[in-house]
């Protein structure tokens, strides 16, 4: 399959955008039933958009950075008139009256939205097993999970249905499935990409980011969706960074910290991959320092209080009054209870209750208040680390893709999957996962690169060094 | 009203004012009253999934202006979510300021000099409006309710007084003064009936200097009159309970204007658990000195100062005149009185004409220039127009504009010439010899008798002062 | 270690969150939430005295927009998505209790 960059170049050179769109539709038809990647495929919309791109090219206008490139959207991004479900029964059938800012930005850059992909309900999960519309299967081994919560978007690229997709990352929901599906996945700096129209899970942690099979494609997509949005108060004021231009900058002279807490407890194969990556980066001219950041141990606990607390409030609006589904009741409270009880799945209920408890009178200081202070300490600890290093390297996940049902009965076991990815979200900083080496059953392993806010260009350059060394 | 047996009221007031912005607090929907339901809504104020709030700059400035006007400390502030489920609240949480409001620790001085402390004046968003279907139109007994979100997200400032108020009259004066300030600084239109200004009263009673008693919060106070009546009713109710050996339950009570009584709305058995936490979708407000200075510089003169200015022009004031001054400052009609003062005219006369004639037709002020008002007052003062005639001319000016002299002429209000007046007076003296004799003997009251006759004979065209002068000259 | 939360707590929290739980769910959630909260005790291992809480990752302030009217959305489109509507408004079953 062609990369996004190749497609955009070909379309600019005069090839019809319909070529890539038809190839994408064919790939979706071939495997969607088996893998359950797309919840909605917008065949007509995709063809119409492709024709519009072709018309622009014919008129000699700039068709955009992503001219004619098919892309898949995680189904927690609002799309005008197109069902947006968050993989929840409570929103089934809901058609938003507006587009998320990223959806408009993609269209402006000539990208072709192919449809909406499966996720863990409301992005709560690490395996896409929590979808109300059935799990997504890992295209590399359909007996295993693709990771989550952006499992559908990861699988779309891994199954070569689209060269690009967008996910959202609240505690690792892009990086972890990218690692499990052998892709590049980026959690951008908080505020780099607009959240307007992204259905909130945990507002202070959520960020939209790209999946791609190459580092350059990921950089291209992130560049297209970055920049200030006046509709999002937490959007950074600076313009979009230049990323693609710096992909081949290398790591010569860069200081890279191997952080003990970001490999601790990982499988041997994962640790070996990280160590090998460190050697590659050293050979490419980087200086390696070894660091310990003990505060990272507390990330999981802080995250599993902060994220559910915000979620408990963000998910209050699903009350059967204005949109979505309603189960009737004798009075309005009974209606709301019936609607929410029938509409939310078990994991969502668990997190709503956990968050409600953490915020409730008498417990706020002991749980949520403590977690916010730990967050401060975590930001300070990262800042101190970045005094000594330009970026940090570690594992993305403790293991390769796991099999269905292996962690569903124990929430803590599932949550531990995010232990390496969560700290970046708490700090609001940048991180990506790049495939590097393989483990059990020849499944891919992801290496994680972390940096301070707005350090994406640096991280892409290092990822590109690893990508080349990995033979891609 | 004084309370029996040494009881004293303790009153604190919470006033919610809608801010007079063009748009809502967090979205670009129009902030306008009276539109068709759900026509001023968007993903943000409907709380649709994925939508995010962005703060209205003007709302922040009006909130700061309120802070300045109420002598508050204006501080860096944060926003929280107040979580509770209710169908008129689209997100099922309200964005509100909680522990760090934009304005704190101020005070408001009543016209009589009494100072009421202001604990805080914070920003928050309004809810939608619910209509209850069914026989009563009230919430009880309705089988279905309908929600209109036009008002959802309208900017509010909640102004919380300290428990400093001790009488229902003070409570009324406080709200009246606060309302005048909010109108003067352009923060609010002050319409209590439309709900753009809403007052809740916290009322308790105690024996003088005893600790505060348990308080009840009274809602549905839609006018100053309701406020005063409700507080009085509630204080007497509490006294009766206490004197009978009972205890006051902390609760929210509803004022029924028709029945003239309060009744239990909700008992505060346990404090509601609103799970307040910082609103992650908004950033903090930290207005720099330049922004604060700009808002402060834009503040107009406040009502107390404006009243003081007019009162100083009048010297010794009657109670009626004091009320008249309050009325014209409330309505923003100061310029008419000040215009007459500048022209060295009769300020007292100008005050009366402004507080009565202009205040009765405020909408007509666009037709009435200060210069034309000054001219009309001068004509009356010089005796060229009688009081009745001056009122008629002003009425006409307010209705459709024009030139006062031309209107007077068209209405035939030219005063009688002194010759004609002299003849008329002579005829009336001849027709009423007994009364004339008594007047000559010093009974001044009979002057009024003759003025009445002259007015009747001339159909009101005579000037009273001129009649007296004529009578005196013949005495 | 004592149980960090009881069934009554979970039941209360479910009520606050407008969720109904079966007996079986109540037992299960009490156990699961308890485990998570026990794990969260590790937060107390750090000395957090004097540490300010972080609610936002970055310290942006004063993000405001101009007070300019933007077109609202078509009310028909909004109401078409409503579970129940009447007379241009969203309809709900009877409301028990006043707003706070
Ligand atoms: Zn709106």
mmCIF file of N, CA and C in Angstrom, chain A residues 129-243:
data_model
loop_
_atom_site.group_PDB
_atom_site.id
_atom_site.type_symbol
_atom_site.label_atom_id
_atom_site.label_comp_id
_atom_site.label_asym_id
_atom_site.label_seq_id
_atom_site.Cartn_x
_atom_site.Cartn_y
_atom_site.Cartn_z
ATOM 1 N N UNK A 129 -12.235 -4.112 23.784
ATOM 2 C CA UNK A 129 -13.239 -5.124 24.153
ATOM 3 C C UNK A 129 -14.460 -4.475 24.806
ATOM 4 N N UNK A 130 -14.323 -3.215 25.210
ATOM 5 C CA UNK A 130 -15.446 -2.553 25.883
ATOM 6 C C UNK A 130 -16.400 -1.852 24.928
ATOM 7 N N UNK A 131 -16.329 -2.134 23.647
ATOM 8 C CA UNK A 131 -17.264 -1.515 22.709
ATOM 9 C C UNK A 131 -18.630 -2.181 22.825
ATOM 10 N N UNK A 132 -19.676 -1.352 22.763
ATOM 11 C CA UNK A 132 -21.033 -1.918 22.760
ATOM 12 C C UNK A 132 -21.325 -2.632 21.450
ATOM 13 N N UNK A 133 -20.458 -2.426 20.450
ATOM 14 C CA UNK A 133 -20.702 -3.029 19.135
ATOM 15 C C UNK A 133 -19.693 -4.113 18.805
ATOM 16 N N UNK A 134 -19.196 -4.767 19.828
ATOM 17 C CA UNK A 134 -18.295 -5.901 19.646
ATOM 18 C C UNK A 134 -16.852 -5.464 19.548
ATOM 19 N N UNK A 135 -15.916 -6.379 19.910
ATOM 20 C CA UNK A 135 -14.495 -6.023 19.907
ATOM 21 C C UNK A 135 -13.940 -5.916 18.495
ATOM 22 N N UNK A 136 -12.858 -5.171 18.383
ATOM 23 C CA UNK A 136 -12.089 -5.146 17.137
ATOM 24 C C UNK A 136 -10.962 -6.168 17.279
ATOM 25 N N UNK A 137 -10.643 -6.843 16.179
ATOM 26 C CA UNK A 137 -9.568 -7.833 16.219
ATOM 27 C C UNK A 137 -8.282 -7.241 15.677
ATOM 28 N N UNK A 138 -7.167 -7.742 16.198
ATOM 29 C CA UNK A 138 -5.863 -7.258 15.735
ATOM 30 C C UNK A 138 -5.586 -7.845 14.351
ATOM 31 N N UNK A 139 -5.400 -7.019 13.334
ATOM 32 C CA UNK A 139 -5.194 -7.537 11.968
ATOM 33 C C UNK A 139 -3.968 -8.439 11.860
ATOM 34 N N UNK A 140 -2.990 -8.260 12.752
ATOM 35 C CA UNK A 140 -1.774 -9.074 12.686
ATOM 36 C C UNK A 140 -2.005 -10.462 13.274
ATOM 37 N N UNK A 141 -2.978 -10.597 14.149
ATOM 38 C CA UNK A 141 -3.353 -11.881 14.747
ATOM 39 C C UNK A 141 -4.759 -11.741 15.319
ATOM 40 N N UNK A 142 -5.757 -12.138 14.554
ATOM 41 C CA UNK A 142 -7.149 -11.885 14.954
ATOM 42 C C UNK A 142 -7.586 -12.582 16.242
ATOM 43 N N UNK A 143 -6.723 -13.410 16.849
ATOM 44 C CA UNK A 143 -7.093 -13.964 18.157
ATOM 45 C C UNK A 143 -6.709 -13.002 19.273
ATOM 46 N N UNK A 144 -6.077 -11.917 18.899
ATOM 47 C CA UNK A 144 -5.585 -10.973 19.908
ATOM 48 C C UNK A 144 -6.247 -9.590 19.755
ATOM 49 N N UNK A 145 -6.136 -8.838 20.823
ATOM 50 C CA UNK A 145 -6.710 -7.492 20.817
ATOM 51 C C UNK A 145 -5.788 -6.542 20.045
ATOM 52 N N UNK A 146 -6.362 -5.488 19.505
ATOM 53 C CA UNK A 146 -5.526 -4.486 18.831
ATOM 54 C C UNK A 146 -5.022 -3.428 19.819
ATOM 55 N N UNK A 147 -5.387 -3.582 21.083
ATOM 56 C CA UNK A 147 -5.143 -2.515 22.056
ATOM 57 C C UNK A 147 -6.316 -1.554 22.038
ATOM 58 N N UNK A 148 -6.213 -0.550 22.879
ATOM 59 C CA UNK A 148 -7.314 0.405 22.944
ATOM 60 C C UNK A 148 -6.891 1.642 23.694
ATOM 61 N N UNK A 149 -7.728 2.573 23.768
ATOM 62 C CA UNK A 149 -9.108 2.514 23.306
ATOM 63 C C UNK A 149 -9.268 2.762 21.810
ATOM 64 N N UNK A 150 -8.211 3.274 21.135
ATOM 65 C CA UNK A 150 -8.364 3.579 19.709
ATOM 66 C C UNK A 150 -8.086 2.342 18.854
ATOM 67 N N UNK A 151 -8.582 1.182 19.280
ATOM 68 C CA UNK A 151 -8.276 -0.074 18.586
ATOM 69 C C UNK A 151 -8.726 -0.086 17.131
ATOM 70 N N UNK A 152 -9.884 0.494 16.858
ATOM 71 C CA UNK A 152 -10.393 0.499 15.489
ATOM 72 C C UNK A 152 -9.503 1.318 14.570
ATOM 73 N N UNK A 153 -9.075 2.479 15.044
ATOM 74 C CA UNK A 153 -8.238 3.338 14.214
ATOM 75 C C UNK A 153 -6.869 2.702 13.969
ATOM 76 N N UNK A 154 -6.339 2.003 14.989
ATOM 77 C CA UNK A 154 -5.059 1.305 14.812
ATOM 78 C C UNK A 154 -5.236 0.175 13.801
ATOM 79 N N UNK A 155 -6.315 -0.585 13.965
ATOM 80 C CA UNK A 155 -6.542 -1.728 13.077
ATOM 81 C C UNK A 155 -6.759 -1.279 11.635
ATOM 82 N N UNK A 156 -7.380 -0.114 11.439
ATOM 83 C CA UNK A 156 -7.638 0.375 10.081
ATOM 84 C C UNK A 156 -6.326 0.549 9.321
ATOM 85 N N UNK A 157 -5.331 1.098 9.998
ATOM 86 C CA UNK A 157 -4.041 1.311 9.336
ATOM 87 C C UNK A 157 -3.273 -0.013 9.240
ATOM 88 N N UNK A 158 -3.326 -0.810 10.315
ATOM 89 C CA UNK A 158 -2.591 -2.081 10.306
ATOM 90 C C UNK A 158 -3.135 -3.025 9.236
ATOM 91 N N UNK A 159 -4.443 -2.942 8.966
ATOM 92 C CA UNK A 159 -5.050 -3.807 7.956
ATOM 93 C C UNK A 159 -4.991 -3.153 6.577
ATOM 94 N N UNK A 160 -4.272 -2.034 6.495
ATOM 95 C CA UNK A 160 -4.102 -1.305 5.233
ATOM 96 C C UNK A 160 -5.428 -0.895 4.599
ATOM 97 N N UNK A 161 -6.401 -0.601 5.452
ATOM 98 C CA UNK A 161 -7.677 -0.076 4.961
ATOM 99 C C UNK A 161 -7.533 1.412 4.642
ATOM 100 N N UNK A 162 -6.746 2.092 5.471
ATOM 101 C CA UNK A 162 -6.423 3.505 5.226
ATOM 102 C C UNK A 162 -4.959 3.692 5.625
ATOM 103 N N UNK A 163 -4.250 4.598 4.944
ATOM 104 C CA UNK A 163 -2.862 4.828 5.344
ATOM 105 C C UNK A 163 -2.743 5.635 6.636
ATOM 106 N N UNK A 164 -3.805 6.341 6.988
ATOM 107 C CA UNK A 164 -3.787 7.196 8.180
ATOM 108 C C UNK A 164 -5.072 7.015 8.974
ATOM 109 N N UNK A 165 -4.966 7.291 10.263
ATOM 110 C CA UNK A 165 -6.196 7.386 11.059
ATOM 111 C C UNK A 165 -5.930 8.301 12.237
ATOM 112 N N UNK A 166 -7.040 8.761 12.837
ATOM 113 C CA UNK A 166 -6.930 9.567 14.051
ATOM 114 C C UNK A 166 -7.479 8.792 15.228
ATOM 115 N N UNK A 167 -6.762 8.886 16.331
ATOM 116 C CA UNK A 167 -7.247 8.337 17.588
ATOM 117 C C UNK A 167 -7.250 9.430 18.624
ATOM 118 N N UNK A 168 -7.580 9.063 19.846
ATOM 119 C CA UNK A 168 -7.432 10.003 20.951
ATOM 120 C C UNK A 168 -6.715 9.272 22.074
ATOM 121 N N UNK A 169 -5.908 10.018 22.799
ATOM 122 C CA UNK A 169 -5.027 9.426 23.804
ATOM 123 C C UNK A 169 -5.240 10.149 25.124
ATOM 124 N N UNK A 170 -5.812 9.439 26.089
ATOM 125 C CA UNK A 170 -6.084 10.027 27.395
ATOM 126 C C UNK A 170 -5.099 9.475 28.425
ATOM 127 N N UNK A 171 -4.723 8.182 28.227
ATOM 128 C CA UNK A 171 -3.741 7.572 29.129
ATOM 129 C C UNK A 171 -2.843 6.611 28.364
ATOM 130 N N UNK A 172 -2.929 6.668 27.037
ATOM 131 C CA UNK A 172 -2.130 5.760 26.207
ATOM 132 C C UNK A 172 -2.922 5.191 25.053
ATOM 133 N N UNK A 173 -4.137 5.700 24.863
ATOM 134 C CA UNK A 173 -5.078 5.110 23.908
ATOM 135 C C UNK A 173 -4.687 5.221 22.441
ATOM 136 N N UNK A 174 -3.613 5.964 22.129
ATOM 137 C CA UNK A 174 -3.053 5.906 20.777
ATOM 138 C C UNK A 174 -1.766 5.075 20.804
ATOM 139 N N UNK A 175 -0.881 5.384 21.751
ATOM 140 C CA UNK A 175 0.442 4.742 21.758
ATOM 141 C C UNK A 175 0.353 3.241 21.997
ATOM 142 N N UNK A 176 -0.548 2.832 22.912
ATOM 143 C CA UNK A 176 -0.626 1.398 23.224
ATOM 144 C C UNK A 176 -1.151 0.595 22.038
ATOM 145 N N UNK A 177 -2.256 0.970 21.394
ATOM 146 C CA UNK A 177 -2.672 0.206 20.205
ATOM 147 C C UNK A 177 -1.679 0.324 19.050
ATOM 148 N N UNK A 178 -0.981 1.464 18.945
ATOM 149 C CA UNK A 178 0.046 1.583 17.902
ATOM 150 C C UNK A 178 1.120 0.522 18.142
ATOM 151 N N UNK A 179 1.524 0.382 19.391
ATOM 152 C CA UNK A 179 2.553 -0.616 19.722
ATOM 153 C C UNK A 179 2.047 -2.027 19.412
ATOM 154 N N UNK A 180 0.799 -2.298 19.778
ATOM 155 C CA UNK A 180 0.265 -3.644 19.603
ATOM 156 C C UNK A 180 -0.040 -3.982 18.144
ATOM 157 N N UNK A 181 -0.172 -2.951 17.306
ATOM 158 C CA UNK A 181 -0.480 -3.188 15.895
ATOM 159 C C UNK A 181 0.703 -2.862 14.979
ATOM 160 N N UNK A 182 1.859 -2.529 15.555
ATOM 161 C CA UNK A 182 3.040 -2.277 14.732
ATOM 162 C C UNK A 182 2.986 -0.964 13.968
ATOM 163 N N UNK A 183 2.493 0.090 14.605
ATOM 164 C CA UNK A 183 2.343 1.382 13.935
ATOM 165 C C UNK A 183 3.050 2.490 14.694
ATOM 166 N N UNK A 184 3.172 3.629 14.020
ATOM 167 C CA UNK A 184 3.607 4.838 14.708
ATOM 168 C C UNK A 184 2.344 5.508 15.256
ATOM 169 N N UNK A 185 2.374 5.852 16.531
ATOM 170 C CA UNK A 185 1.221 6.527 17.139
ATOM 171 C C UNK A 185 1.714 7.646 18.034
ATOM 172 N N UNK A 186 1.047 8.786 17.947
ATOM 173 C CA UNK A 186 1.550 9.977 18.650
ATOM 174 C C UNK A 186 0.513 10.540 19.613
ATOM 175 N N UNK A 187 0.954 10.811 20.844
ATOM 176 C CA UNK A 187 0.155 11.607 21.789
ATOM 177 C C UNK A 187 0.792 12.999 21.774
ATOM 178 N N UNK A 188 0.162 13.951 21.073
ATOM 179 C CA UNK A 188 0.778 15.280 20.978
ATOM 180 C C UNK A 188 0.724 16.022 22.313
ATOM 181 N N UNK A 189 1.496 17.070 22.384
ATOM 182 C CA UNK A 189 1.452 17.987 23.523
ATOM 183 C C UNK A 189 0.006 18.432 23.759
ATOM 184 N N UNK A 190 -0.397 18.469 25.023
ATOM 185 C CA UNK A 190 -1.756 18.922 25.338
ATOM 186 C C UNK A 190 -1.956 20.333 24.784
ATOM 187 N N UNK A 191 -3.027 20.510 24.019
ATOM 188 C CA UNK A 191 -3.309 21.829 23.455
ATOM 189 C C UNK A 191 -2.789 22.022 22.039
ATOM 190 N N UNK A 192 -1.996 21.066 21.557
ATOM 191 C CA UNK A 192 -1.462 21.219 20.193
ATOM 192 C C UNK A 192 -2.569 20.994 19.166
ATOM 193 N N UNK A 193 -3.441 20.018 19.452
ATOM 194 C CA UNK A 193 -4.542 19.693 18.539
ATOM 195 C C UNK A 193 -5.855 20.048 19.244
ATOM 196 N N UNK A 194 -6.746 20.704 18.523
ATOM 197 C CA UNK A 194 -8.015 21.127 19.118
ATOM 198 C C UNK A 194 -8.827 19.937 19.618
ATOM 199 N N UNK A 195 -9.443 20.113 20.759
ATOM 200 C CA UNK A 195 -10.363 19.091 21.286
ATOM 201 C C UNK A 195 -11.805 19.405 20.935
ATOM 202 N N UNK A 196 -12.053 20.518 20.236
ATOM 203 C CA UNK A 196 -13.450 20.865 19.949
ATOM 204 C C UNK A 196 -14.073 19.783 19.062
ATOM 205 N N UNK A 197 -15.124 19.176 19.552
ATOM 206 C CA UNK A 197 -15.788 18.110 18.800
ATOM 207 C C UNK A 197 -15.273 16.719 19.115
ATOM 208 N N UNK A 198 -14.251 16.639 19.945
ATOM 209 C CA UNK A 198 -13.819 15.329 20.459
ATOM 210 C C UNK A 198 -14.672 15.053 21.691
ATOM 211 N N UNK A 199 -15.413 13.975 21.674
ATOM 212 C CA UNK A 199 -16.300 13.695 22.808
ATOM 213 C C UNK A 199 -15.441 13.368 24.024
ATOM 214 N N UNK A 200 -15.615 14.179 25.055
ATOM 215 C CA UNK A 200 -14.684 14.161 26.176
ATOM 216 C C UNK A 200 -14.765 12.878 26.987
ATOM 217 N N UNK A 201 -13.598 12.369 27.338
ATOM 218 C CA UNK A 201 -13.482 11.344 28.374
ATOM 219 C C UNK A 201 -12.942 12.079 29.602
ATOM 220 N N UNK A 202 -11.670 12.497 29.564
ATOM 221 C CA UNK A 202 -11.092 13.266 30.670
ATOM 222 C C UNK A 202 -10.442 14.503 30.069
ATOM 223 N N UNK A 203 -11.114 15.625 30.239
ATOM 224 C CA UNK A 203 -10.785 16.835 29.490
ATOM 225 C C UNK A 203 -9.348 17.324 29.658
ATOM 226 N N UNK A 204 -8.773 17.148 30.830
ATOM 227 C CA UNK A 204 -7.431 17.704 31.045
ATOM 228 C C UNK A 204 -6.350 16.746 30.554
ATOM 229 N N UNK A 205 -6.762 15.603 30.033
ATOM 230 C CA UNK A 205 -5.797 14.589 29.574
ATOM 231 C C UNK A 205 -5.956 14.242 28.099
ATOM 232 N N UNK A 206 -7.170 14.373 27.570
ATOM 233 C CA UNK A 206 -7.471 13.956 26.189
ATOM 234 C C UNK A 206 -6.652 14.737 25.161
ATOM 235 N N UNK A 207 -6.152 14.074 24.186
ATOM 236 C CA UNK A 207 -5.575 14.718 23.013
ATOM 237 C C UNK A 207 -5.799 13.818 21.810
ATOM 238 N N UNK A 208 -6.128 14.434 20.680
ATOM 239 C CA UNK A 208 -6.247 13.708 19.417
ATOM 240 C C UNK A 208 -4.847 13.565 18.830
ATOM 241 N N UNK A 209 -4.596 12.433 18.192
ATOM 242 C CA UNK A 209 -3.291 12.258 17.556
ATOM 243 C C UNK A 209 -3.360 11.237 16.436
ATOM 244 N N UNK A 210 -2.248 11.136 15.658
ATOM 245 C CA UNK A 210 -2.234 10.301 14.463
ATOM 246 C C UNK A 210 -1.753 8.855 14.675
ATOM 247 N N UNK A 211 -2.257 7.988 13.799
ATOM 248 C CA UNK A 211 -1.692 6.658 13.562
ATOM 249 C C UNK A 211 -1.205 6.639 12.112
ATOM 250 N N UNK A 212 -0.058 6.041 11.874
ATOM 251 C CA UNK A 212 0.431 5.864 10.505
ATOM 252 C C UNK A 212 1.400 4.701 10.495
ATOM 253 N N UNK A 213 1.694 4.190 9.296
ATOM 254 C CA UNK A 213 2.666 3.101 9.273
ATOM 255 C C UNK A 213 4.093 3.621 9.137
ATOM 256 N N UNK A 214 4.252 4.897 8.839
ATOM 257 C CA UNK A 214 5.610 5.443 8.811
ATOM 258 C C UNK A 214 5.678 6.703 9.666
ATOM 259 N N UNK A 215 6.901 7.010 10.089
ATOM 260 C CA UNK A 215 7.121 8.199 10.907
ATOM 261 C C UNK A 215 6.746 9.457 10.118
ATOM 262 N N UNK A 216 7.135 9.495 8.856
ATOM 263 C CA UNK A 216 6.869 10.680 8.044
ATOM 264 C C UNK A 216 5.370 10.919 7.885
ATOM 265 N N UNK A 217 4.631 9.842 7.643
ATOM 266 C CA UNK A 217 3.172 9.986 7.516
ATOM 267 C C UNK A 217 2.553 10.502 8.814
ATOM 268 N N UNK A 218 3.050 10.009 9.938
ATOM 269 C CA UNK A 218 2.506 10.470 11.230
ATOM 270 C C UNK A 218 2.787 11.957 11.408
ATOM 271 N N UNK A 219 4.016 12.367 11.018
ATOM 272 C CA UNK A 219 4.383 13.781 11.135
ATOM 273 C C UNK A 219 3.514 14.639 10.223
ATOM 274 N N UNK A 220 3.284 14.116 9.006
ATOM 275 C CA UNK A 220 2.464 14.833 8.032
ATOM 276 C C UNK A 220 1.051 15.065 8.578
ATOM 277 N N UNK A 221 0.469 14.002 9.126
ATOM 278 C CA UNK A 221 -0.899 14.119 9.648
ATOM 279 C C UNK A 221 -0.945 15.050 10.853
ATOM 280 N N UNK A 222 0.023 14.939 11.751
ATOM 281 C CA UNK A 222 0.004 15.811 12.925
ATOM 282 C C UNK A 222 0.158 17.279 12.519
ATOM 283 N N UNK A 223 1.007 17.502 11.533
ATOM 284 C CA UNK A 223 1.190 18.875 11.063
ATOM 285 C C UNK A 223 -0.129 19.439 10.516
ATOM 286 N N UNK A 224 -0.892 18.569 9.851
ATOM 287 C CA UNK A 224 -2.147 19.022 9.236
ATOM 288 C C UNK A 224 -3.223 19.366 10.265
ATOM 289 N N UNK A 225 -3.166 18.746 11.437
ATOM 290 C CA UNK A 225 -4.249 18.967 12.414
ATOM 291 C C UNK A 225 -3.830 19.837 13.595
ATOM 292 N N UNK A 226 -2.589 20.296 13.605
ATOM 293 C CA UNK A 226 -2.112 21.121 14.729
ATOM 294 C C UNK A 226 -2.472 22.587 14.517
ATOM 295 N N UNK A 227 -2.369 23.328 15.587
ATOM 296 C CA UNK A 227 -2.548 24.783 15.493
ATOM 297 C C UNK A 227 -3.661 25.283 16.390
ATOM 298 N N UNK A 228 -3.639 26.586 16.594
ATOM 299 C CA UNK A 228 -4.585 27.185 17.537
ATOM 300 C C UNK A 228 -6.030 27.113 17.037
ATOM 301 N N UNK A 229 -6.937 26.772 17.939
ATOM 302 C CA UNK A 229 -8.372 26.784 17.632
ATOM 303 C C UNK A 229 -9.095 27.668 18.642
ATOM 304 N N UNK A 230 -9.695 28.763 18.189
ATOM 305 C CA UNK A 230 -10.395 29.643 19.129
ATOM 306 C C UNK A 230 -11.605 28.990 19.800
ATOM 307 N N UNK A 231 -12.036 27.815 19.306
ATOM 308 C CA UNK A 231 -13.170 27.128 19.921
ATOM 309 C C UNK A 231 -12.747 26.281 21.127
ATOM 310 N N UNK A 232 -11.455 26.166 21.365
ATOM 311 C CA UNK A 232 -10.954 25.344 22.472
ATOM 312 C C UNK A 232 -10.094 26.238 23.357
ATOM 313 N N UNK A 233 -10.586 26.532 24.554
ATOM 314 C CA UNK A 233 -9.869 27.442 25.457
ATOM 315 C C UNK A 233 -8.514 26.896 25.873
ATOM 316 N N UNK A 234 -8.323 25.579 25.756
ATOM 317 C CA UNK A 234 -7.063 24.986 26.187
ATOM 318 C C UNK A 234 -6.124 24.764 25.004
ATOM 319 N N UNK A 235 -6.484 25.329 23.863
ATOM 320 C CA UNK A 235 -5.654 25.199 22.671
ATOM 321 C C UNK A 235 -4.448 26.138 22.786
ATOM 322 N N UNK A 236 -3.267 25.633 22.467
ATOM 323 C CA UNK A 236 -2.064 26.467 22.570
ATOM 324 C C UNK A 236 -2.137 27.610 21.560
ATOM 325 N N UNK A 237 -1.641 28.783 21.928
ATOM 326 C CA UNK A 237 -1.775 29.941 21.041
ATOM 327 C C UNK A 237 -0.849 29.915 19.821
ATOM 328 N N UNK A 238 0.206 29.116 19.893
ATOM 329 C CA UNK A 238 1.184 29.146 18.791
ATOM 330 C C UNK A 238 0.651 28.454 17.551
ATOM 331 N N UNK A 239 1.170 28.832 16.355
ATOM 332 C CA UNK A 239 0.784 28.137 15.122
ATOM 333 C C UNK A 239 1.370 26.723 15.079
ATOM 334 N N UNK A 240 0.902 25.934 14.101
ATOM 335 C CA UNK A 240 1.336 24.536 13.975
ATOM 336 C C UNK A 240 2.845 24.472 13.777
ATOM 337 N N UNK A 241 3.481 23.506 14.434
ATOM 338 C CA UNK A 241 4.929 23.369 14.242
ATOM 339 C C UNK A 241 5.242 22.744 12.882
ATOM 340 N N UNK A 242 6.454 22.961 12.420
ATOM 341 C CA UNK A 242 6.914 22.319 11.195
ATOM 342 C C UNK A 242 7.508 20.970 11.595
ATOM 343 N N UNK A 243 6.947 19.892 11.103
ATOM 344 C CA UNK A 243 7.351 18.560 11.558
ATOM 345 C C UNK A 243 7.999 17.738 10.455
#
